[in-house]
mmCIF file of C-alpha atoms in Angstrom:
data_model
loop_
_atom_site.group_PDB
_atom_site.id
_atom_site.type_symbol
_atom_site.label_atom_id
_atom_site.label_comp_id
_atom_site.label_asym_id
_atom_site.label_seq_id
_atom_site.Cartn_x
_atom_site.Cartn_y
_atom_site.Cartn_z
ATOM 1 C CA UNK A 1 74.945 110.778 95.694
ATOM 2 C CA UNK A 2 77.466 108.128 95.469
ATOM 3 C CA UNK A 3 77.035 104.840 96.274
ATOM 4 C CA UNK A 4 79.346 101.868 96.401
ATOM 5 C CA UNK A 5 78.028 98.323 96.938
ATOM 6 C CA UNK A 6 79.885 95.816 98.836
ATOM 7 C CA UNK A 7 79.250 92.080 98.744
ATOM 8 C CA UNK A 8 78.813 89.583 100.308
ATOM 9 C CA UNK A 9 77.269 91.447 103.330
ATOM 10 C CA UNK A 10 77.735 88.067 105.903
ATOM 11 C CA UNK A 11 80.218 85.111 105.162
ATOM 12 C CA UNK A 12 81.057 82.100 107.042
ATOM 13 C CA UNK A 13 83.948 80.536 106.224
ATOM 14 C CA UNK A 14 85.708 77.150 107.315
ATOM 15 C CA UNK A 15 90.051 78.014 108.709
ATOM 16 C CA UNK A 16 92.209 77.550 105.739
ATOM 17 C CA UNK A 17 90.121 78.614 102.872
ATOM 18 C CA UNK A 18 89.869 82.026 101.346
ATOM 19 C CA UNK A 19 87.258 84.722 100.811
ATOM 20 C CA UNK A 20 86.611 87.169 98.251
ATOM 21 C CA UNK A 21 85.126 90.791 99.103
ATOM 22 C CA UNK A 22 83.983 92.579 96.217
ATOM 23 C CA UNK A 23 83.336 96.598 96.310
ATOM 24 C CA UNK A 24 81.852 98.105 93.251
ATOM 25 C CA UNK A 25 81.598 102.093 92.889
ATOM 26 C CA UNK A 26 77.832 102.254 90.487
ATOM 27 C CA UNK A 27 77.786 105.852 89.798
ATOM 28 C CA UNK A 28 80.835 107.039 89.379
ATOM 29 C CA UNK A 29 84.780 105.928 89.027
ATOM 30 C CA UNK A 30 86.576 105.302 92.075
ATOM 31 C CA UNK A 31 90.338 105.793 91.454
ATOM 32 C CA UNK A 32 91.653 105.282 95.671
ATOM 33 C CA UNK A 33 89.984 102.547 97.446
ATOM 34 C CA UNK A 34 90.234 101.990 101.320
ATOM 35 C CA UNK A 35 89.657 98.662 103.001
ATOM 36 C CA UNK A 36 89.661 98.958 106.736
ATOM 37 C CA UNK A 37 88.481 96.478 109.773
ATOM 38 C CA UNK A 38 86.730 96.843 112.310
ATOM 39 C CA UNK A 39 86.580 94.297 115.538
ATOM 40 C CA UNK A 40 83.397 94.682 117.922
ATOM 41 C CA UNK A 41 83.009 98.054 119.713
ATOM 42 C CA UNK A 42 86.480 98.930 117.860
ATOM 43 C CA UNK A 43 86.779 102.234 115.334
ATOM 44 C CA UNK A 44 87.598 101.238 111.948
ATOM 45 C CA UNK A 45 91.472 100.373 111.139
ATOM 46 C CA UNK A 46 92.986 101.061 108.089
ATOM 47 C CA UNK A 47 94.096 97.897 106.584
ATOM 48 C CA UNK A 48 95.524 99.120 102.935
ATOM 49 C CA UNK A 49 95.089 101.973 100.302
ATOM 50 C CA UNK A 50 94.616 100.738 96.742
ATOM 51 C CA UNK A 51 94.807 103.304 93.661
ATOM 52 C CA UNK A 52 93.489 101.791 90.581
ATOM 53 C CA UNK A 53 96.385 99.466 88.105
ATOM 54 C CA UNK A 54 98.911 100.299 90.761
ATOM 55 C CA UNK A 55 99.976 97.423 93.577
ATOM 56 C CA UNK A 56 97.952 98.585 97.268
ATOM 57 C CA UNK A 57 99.998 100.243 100.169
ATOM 58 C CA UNK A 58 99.431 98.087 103.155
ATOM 59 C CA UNK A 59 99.604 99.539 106.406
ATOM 60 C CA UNK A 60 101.804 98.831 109.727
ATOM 61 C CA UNK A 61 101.232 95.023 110.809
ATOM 62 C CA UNK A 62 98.948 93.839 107.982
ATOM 63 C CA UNK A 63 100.215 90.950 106.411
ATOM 64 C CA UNK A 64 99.622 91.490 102.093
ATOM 65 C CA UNK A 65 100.632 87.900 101.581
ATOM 66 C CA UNK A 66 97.238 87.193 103.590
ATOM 67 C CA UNK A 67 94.611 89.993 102.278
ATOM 68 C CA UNK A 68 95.395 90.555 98.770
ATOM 69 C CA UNK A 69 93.926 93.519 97.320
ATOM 70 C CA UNK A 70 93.310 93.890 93.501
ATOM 71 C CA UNK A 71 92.459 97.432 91.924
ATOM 72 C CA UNK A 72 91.798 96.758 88.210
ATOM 73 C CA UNK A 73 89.036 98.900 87.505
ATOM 74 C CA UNK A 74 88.209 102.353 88.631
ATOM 75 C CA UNK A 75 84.300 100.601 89.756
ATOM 76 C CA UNK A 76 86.026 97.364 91.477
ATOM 77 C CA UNK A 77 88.024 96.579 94.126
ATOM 78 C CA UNK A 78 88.216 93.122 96.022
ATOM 79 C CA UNK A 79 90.115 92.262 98.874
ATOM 80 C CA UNK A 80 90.354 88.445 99.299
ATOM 81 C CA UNK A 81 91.439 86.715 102.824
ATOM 82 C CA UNK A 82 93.526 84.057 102.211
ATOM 83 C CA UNK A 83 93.560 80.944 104.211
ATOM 84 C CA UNK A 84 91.276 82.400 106.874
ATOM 85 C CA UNK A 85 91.803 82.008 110.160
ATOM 86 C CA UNK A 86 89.532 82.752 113.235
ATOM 87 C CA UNK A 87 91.182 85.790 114.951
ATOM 88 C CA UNK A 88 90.239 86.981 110.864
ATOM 89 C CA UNK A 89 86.956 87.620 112.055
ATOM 90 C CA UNK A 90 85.853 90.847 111.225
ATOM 91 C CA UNK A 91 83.450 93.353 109.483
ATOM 92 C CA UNK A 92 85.477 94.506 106.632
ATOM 93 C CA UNK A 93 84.210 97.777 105.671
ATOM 94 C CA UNK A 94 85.358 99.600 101.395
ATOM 95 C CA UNK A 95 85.810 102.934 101.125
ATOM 96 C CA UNK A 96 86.029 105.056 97.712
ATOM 97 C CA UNK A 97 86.939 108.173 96.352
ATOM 98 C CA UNK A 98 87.532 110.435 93.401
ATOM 99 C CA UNK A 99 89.764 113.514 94.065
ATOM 100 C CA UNK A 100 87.645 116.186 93.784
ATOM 101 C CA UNK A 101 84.117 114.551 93.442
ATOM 102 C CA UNK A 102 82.555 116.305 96.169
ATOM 103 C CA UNK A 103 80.826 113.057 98.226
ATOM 104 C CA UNK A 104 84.235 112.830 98.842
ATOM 105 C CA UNK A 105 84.744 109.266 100.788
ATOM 106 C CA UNK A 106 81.938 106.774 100.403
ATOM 107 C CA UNK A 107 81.519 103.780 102.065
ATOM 108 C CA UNK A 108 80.520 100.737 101.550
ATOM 109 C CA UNK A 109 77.766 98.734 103.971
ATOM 110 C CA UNK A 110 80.542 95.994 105.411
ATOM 111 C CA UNK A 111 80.822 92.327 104.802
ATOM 112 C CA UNK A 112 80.666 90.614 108.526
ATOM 113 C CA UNK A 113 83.703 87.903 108.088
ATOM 114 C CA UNK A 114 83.066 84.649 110.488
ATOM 115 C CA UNK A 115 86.029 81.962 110.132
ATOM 116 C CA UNK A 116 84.835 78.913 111.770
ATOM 117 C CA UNK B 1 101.245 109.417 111.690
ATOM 118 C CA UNK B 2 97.597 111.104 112.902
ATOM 119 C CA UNK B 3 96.205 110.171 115.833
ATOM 120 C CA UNK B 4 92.353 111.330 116.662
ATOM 121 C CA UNK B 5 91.083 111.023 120.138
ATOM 122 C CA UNK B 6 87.503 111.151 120.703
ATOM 123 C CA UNK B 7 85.147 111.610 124.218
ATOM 124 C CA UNK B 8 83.300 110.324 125.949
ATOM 125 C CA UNK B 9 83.395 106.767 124.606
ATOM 126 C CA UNK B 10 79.592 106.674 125.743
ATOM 127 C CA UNK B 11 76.418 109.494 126.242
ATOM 128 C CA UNK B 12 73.531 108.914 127.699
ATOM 129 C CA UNK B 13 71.032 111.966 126.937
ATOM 130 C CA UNK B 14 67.493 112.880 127.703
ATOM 131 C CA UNK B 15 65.233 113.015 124.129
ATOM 132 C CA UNK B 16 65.096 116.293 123.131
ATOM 133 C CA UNK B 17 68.560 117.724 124.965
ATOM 134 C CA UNK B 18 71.459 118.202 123.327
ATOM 135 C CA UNK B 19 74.659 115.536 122.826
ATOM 136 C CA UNK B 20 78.251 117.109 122.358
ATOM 137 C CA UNK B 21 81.188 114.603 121.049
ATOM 138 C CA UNK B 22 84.674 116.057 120.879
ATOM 139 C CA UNK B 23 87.809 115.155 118.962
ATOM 140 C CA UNK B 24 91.261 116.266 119.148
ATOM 141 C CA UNK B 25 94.287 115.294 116.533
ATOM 142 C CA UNK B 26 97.550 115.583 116.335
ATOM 143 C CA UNK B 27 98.579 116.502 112.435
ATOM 144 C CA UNK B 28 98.703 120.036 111.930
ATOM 145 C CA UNK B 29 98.494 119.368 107.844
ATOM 146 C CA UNK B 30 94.709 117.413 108.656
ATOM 147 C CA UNK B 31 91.983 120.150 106.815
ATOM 148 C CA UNK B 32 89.379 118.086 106.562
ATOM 149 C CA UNK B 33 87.354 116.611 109.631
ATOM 150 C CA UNK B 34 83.545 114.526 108.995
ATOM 151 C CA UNK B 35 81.457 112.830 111.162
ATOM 152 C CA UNK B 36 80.118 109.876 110.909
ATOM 153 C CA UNK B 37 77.238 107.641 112.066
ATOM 154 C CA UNK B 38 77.486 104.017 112.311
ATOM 155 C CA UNK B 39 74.697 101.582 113.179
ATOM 156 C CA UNK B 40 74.322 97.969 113.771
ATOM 157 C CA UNK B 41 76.232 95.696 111.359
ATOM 158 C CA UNK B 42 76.049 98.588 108.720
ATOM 159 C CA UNK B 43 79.164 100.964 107.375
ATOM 160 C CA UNK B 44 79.418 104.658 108.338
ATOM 161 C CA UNK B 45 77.212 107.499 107.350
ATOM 162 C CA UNK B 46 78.712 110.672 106.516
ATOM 163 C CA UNK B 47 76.208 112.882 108.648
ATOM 164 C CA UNK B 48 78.629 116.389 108.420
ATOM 165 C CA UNK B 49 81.846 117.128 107.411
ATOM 166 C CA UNK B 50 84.200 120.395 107.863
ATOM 167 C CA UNK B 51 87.240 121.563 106.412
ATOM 168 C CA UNK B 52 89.843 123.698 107.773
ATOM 169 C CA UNK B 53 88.988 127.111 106.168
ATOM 170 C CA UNK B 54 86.016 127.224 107.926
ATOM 171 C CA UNK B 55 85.177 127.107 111.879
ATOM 172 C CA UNK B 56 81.542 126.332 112.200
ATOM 173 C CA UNK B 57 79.128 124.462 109.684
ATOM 174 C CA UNK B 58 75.366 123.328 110.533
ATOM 175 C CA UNK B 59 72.964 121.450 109.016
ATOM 176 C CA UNK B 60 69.776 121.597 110.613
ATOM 177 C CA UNK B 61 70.217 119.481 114.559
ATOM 178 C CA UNK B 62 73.171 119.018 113.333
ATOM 179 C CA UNK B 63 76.608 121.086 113.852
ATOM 180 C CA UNK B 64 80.159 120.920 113.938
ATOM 181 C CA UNK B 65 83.035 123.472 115.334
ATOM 182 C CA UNK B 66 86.340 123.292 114.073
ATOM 183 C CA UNK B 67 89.420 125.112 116.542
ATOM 184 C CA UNK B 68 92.502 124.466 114.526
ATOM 185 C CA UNK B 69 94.652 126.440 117.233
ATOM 186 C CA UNK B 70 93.723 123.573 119.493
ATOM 187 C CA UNK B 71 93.749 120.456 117.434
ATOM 188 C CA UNK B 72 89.843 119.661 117.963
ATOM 189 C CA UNK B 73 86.559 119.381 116.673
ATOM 190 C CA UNK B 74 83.484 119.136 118.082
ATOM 191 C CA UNK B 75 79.783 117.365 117.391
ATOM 192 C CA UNK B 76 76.722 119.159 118.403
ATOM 193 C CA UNK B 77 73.350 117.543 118.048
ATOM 194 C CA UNK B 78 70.536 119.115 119.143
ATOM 195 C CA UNK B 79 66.805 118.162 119.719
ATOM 196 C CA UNK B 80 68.080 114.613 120.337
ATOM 197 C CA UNK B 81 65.305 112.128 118.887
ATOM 198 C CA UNK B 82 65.528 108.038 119.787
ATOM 199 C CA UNK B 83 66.708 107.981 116.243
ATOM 200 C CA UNK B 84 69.559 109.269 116.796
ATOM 201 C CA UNK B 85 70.978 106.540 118.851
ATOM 202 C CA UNK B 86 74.031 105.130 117.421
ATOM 203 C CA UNK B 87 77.763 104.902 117.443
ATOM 204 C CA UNK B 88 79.401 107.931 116.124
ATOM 205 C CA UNK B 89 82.964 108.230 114.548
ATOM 206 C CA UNK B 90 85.278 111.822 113.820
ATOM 207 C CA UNK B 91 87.968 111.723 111.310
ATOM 208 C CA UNK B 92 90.210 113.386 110.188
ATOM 209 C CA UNK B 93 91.909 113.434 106.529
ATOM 210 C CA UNK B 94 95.526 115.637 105.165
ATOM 211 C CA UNK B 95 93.438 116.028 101.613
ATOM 212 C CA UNK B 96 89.634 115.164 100.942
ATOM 213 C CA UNK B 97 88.873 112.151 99.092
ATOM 214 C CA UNK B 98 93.091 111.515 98.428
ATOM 215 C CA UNK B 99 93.976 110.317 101.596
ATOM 216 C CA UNK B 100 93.178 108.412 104.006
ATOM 217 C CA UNK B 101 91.164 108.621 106.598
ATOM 218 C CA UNK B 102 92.093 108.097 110.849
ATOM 219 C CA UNK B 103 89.136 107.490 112.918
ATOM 220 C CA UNK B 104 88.393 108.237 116.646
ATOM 221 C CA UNK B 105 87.647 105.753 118.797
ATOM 222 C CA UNK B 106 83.613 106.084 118.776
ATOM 223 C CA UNK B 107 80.994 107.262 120.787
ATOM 224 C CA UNK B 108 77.810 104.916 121.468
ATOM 225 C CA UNK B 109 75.427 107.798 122.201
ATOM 226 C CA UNK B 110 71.783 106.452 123.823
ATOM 227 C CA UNK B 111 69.153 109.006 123.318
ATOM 228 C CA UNK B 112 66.489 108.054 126.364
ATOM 229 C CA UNK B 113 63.071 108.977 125.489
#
């Protein structure tokens, strides 16, 4: 089936500097890509939908200033967290898809965000 | 926008019982509805998925009912093993793979052997 692979898997960060998340889809070409957050024993929250060469639709409350989301290939996605603060610790979680390609969403295995 | 509510927020069962997890929602146009499984400090597992011509789809212990009418879906796991212990998430989508997912709140279900 599909897989997408999501690195790093665990960063620590010090406030103020910025992290890169990098989602790759390795069999086949993803052309949406979800981001979403999760806080401990919290469901996952949509943070922004990303279609690939087209700017990312952020959701309610989520600052795109501060995660910036680039789309440029249809088998890469990052979403980078810019000058990180504490309260941005997280497990950030990918998600991709191609319309019609029957493993529908796949996920990838979260990147555990500590801002120290 | 959808909202998906999901119960009990925990289950304790007895190994080899059965666990049930429901999930209502409030878009009518949502016609496609998977489970997930979620483990420590790893990203959801697609464990079965239904869409909304269909009421009832099983995969071995696994099950899930679908009641449009009503707005909900349901989780059935039978035979519970320890390995089954996890936190488990519904969904619910407008149009597979284009849109986007809304989660339920999760279920941390404790198989006891």
């Amino acid at each position: 089936g599909a897989v997408v692979s999501q690195h790093p898997s665990r960063v620590i960060c010090k406030s103020g500097t910025s992290v890169k998340i990098e989602c790759r889809s390795l069999d086949f070409q993803a052309t949406t890509m979800f981001w979403y957050r999760q806080f401990p024993k919290q469901s996952l929250m949509l943070m922004a939908t990303s279609n690939e060469g087209s700017k990312a639709t952020y959701e309610q409350g989520v600052e795109k200033d501060k995660f910036l989301i680039n789309h440029a290939s249809l088998t890469l996605s990052t979403l980078t967290v810019t000058s990180a603060h504490p309260e941005d610790s997280s497990f950030y979680i990918c998600s991709a898809s191609l319309q019609g390609y029957s493993d529908g969403y796949t996920f990838g295995s979260g990147t555990r965000l500590t801002v120290v | 926008g959808e909202n998906v509510e999901q119960h009990p927020s925990t289950l304790s069962v007895q190994e080899g019982d059965s666990a049930v997890i429901k999930c209502t929602y409030s878009d009518s146009a949502s016609n496609y509805f998977p489970w997930y499984k979620q483990e420590l400090g790893k990203g959801p597992q697609l464990i079965i998925d239904i869409r909304s011509n269909v009421g009832e789809k099983k995969d071995q212990r696994i099950a899930v009912t679908l009641n449009k009418t009503a707005k909900h879906f349901s989780l059935h796991i039978t035979e519970t093993q320890p390995e089954d212990s996890a936190v488990y998430f519904c969904a619910a989508s407008r149009n597979f793979g284009n849109e986007k997912l809304t989660f339920g709140t999760g279920t941390r279900l404790t198989i006891i052997p």
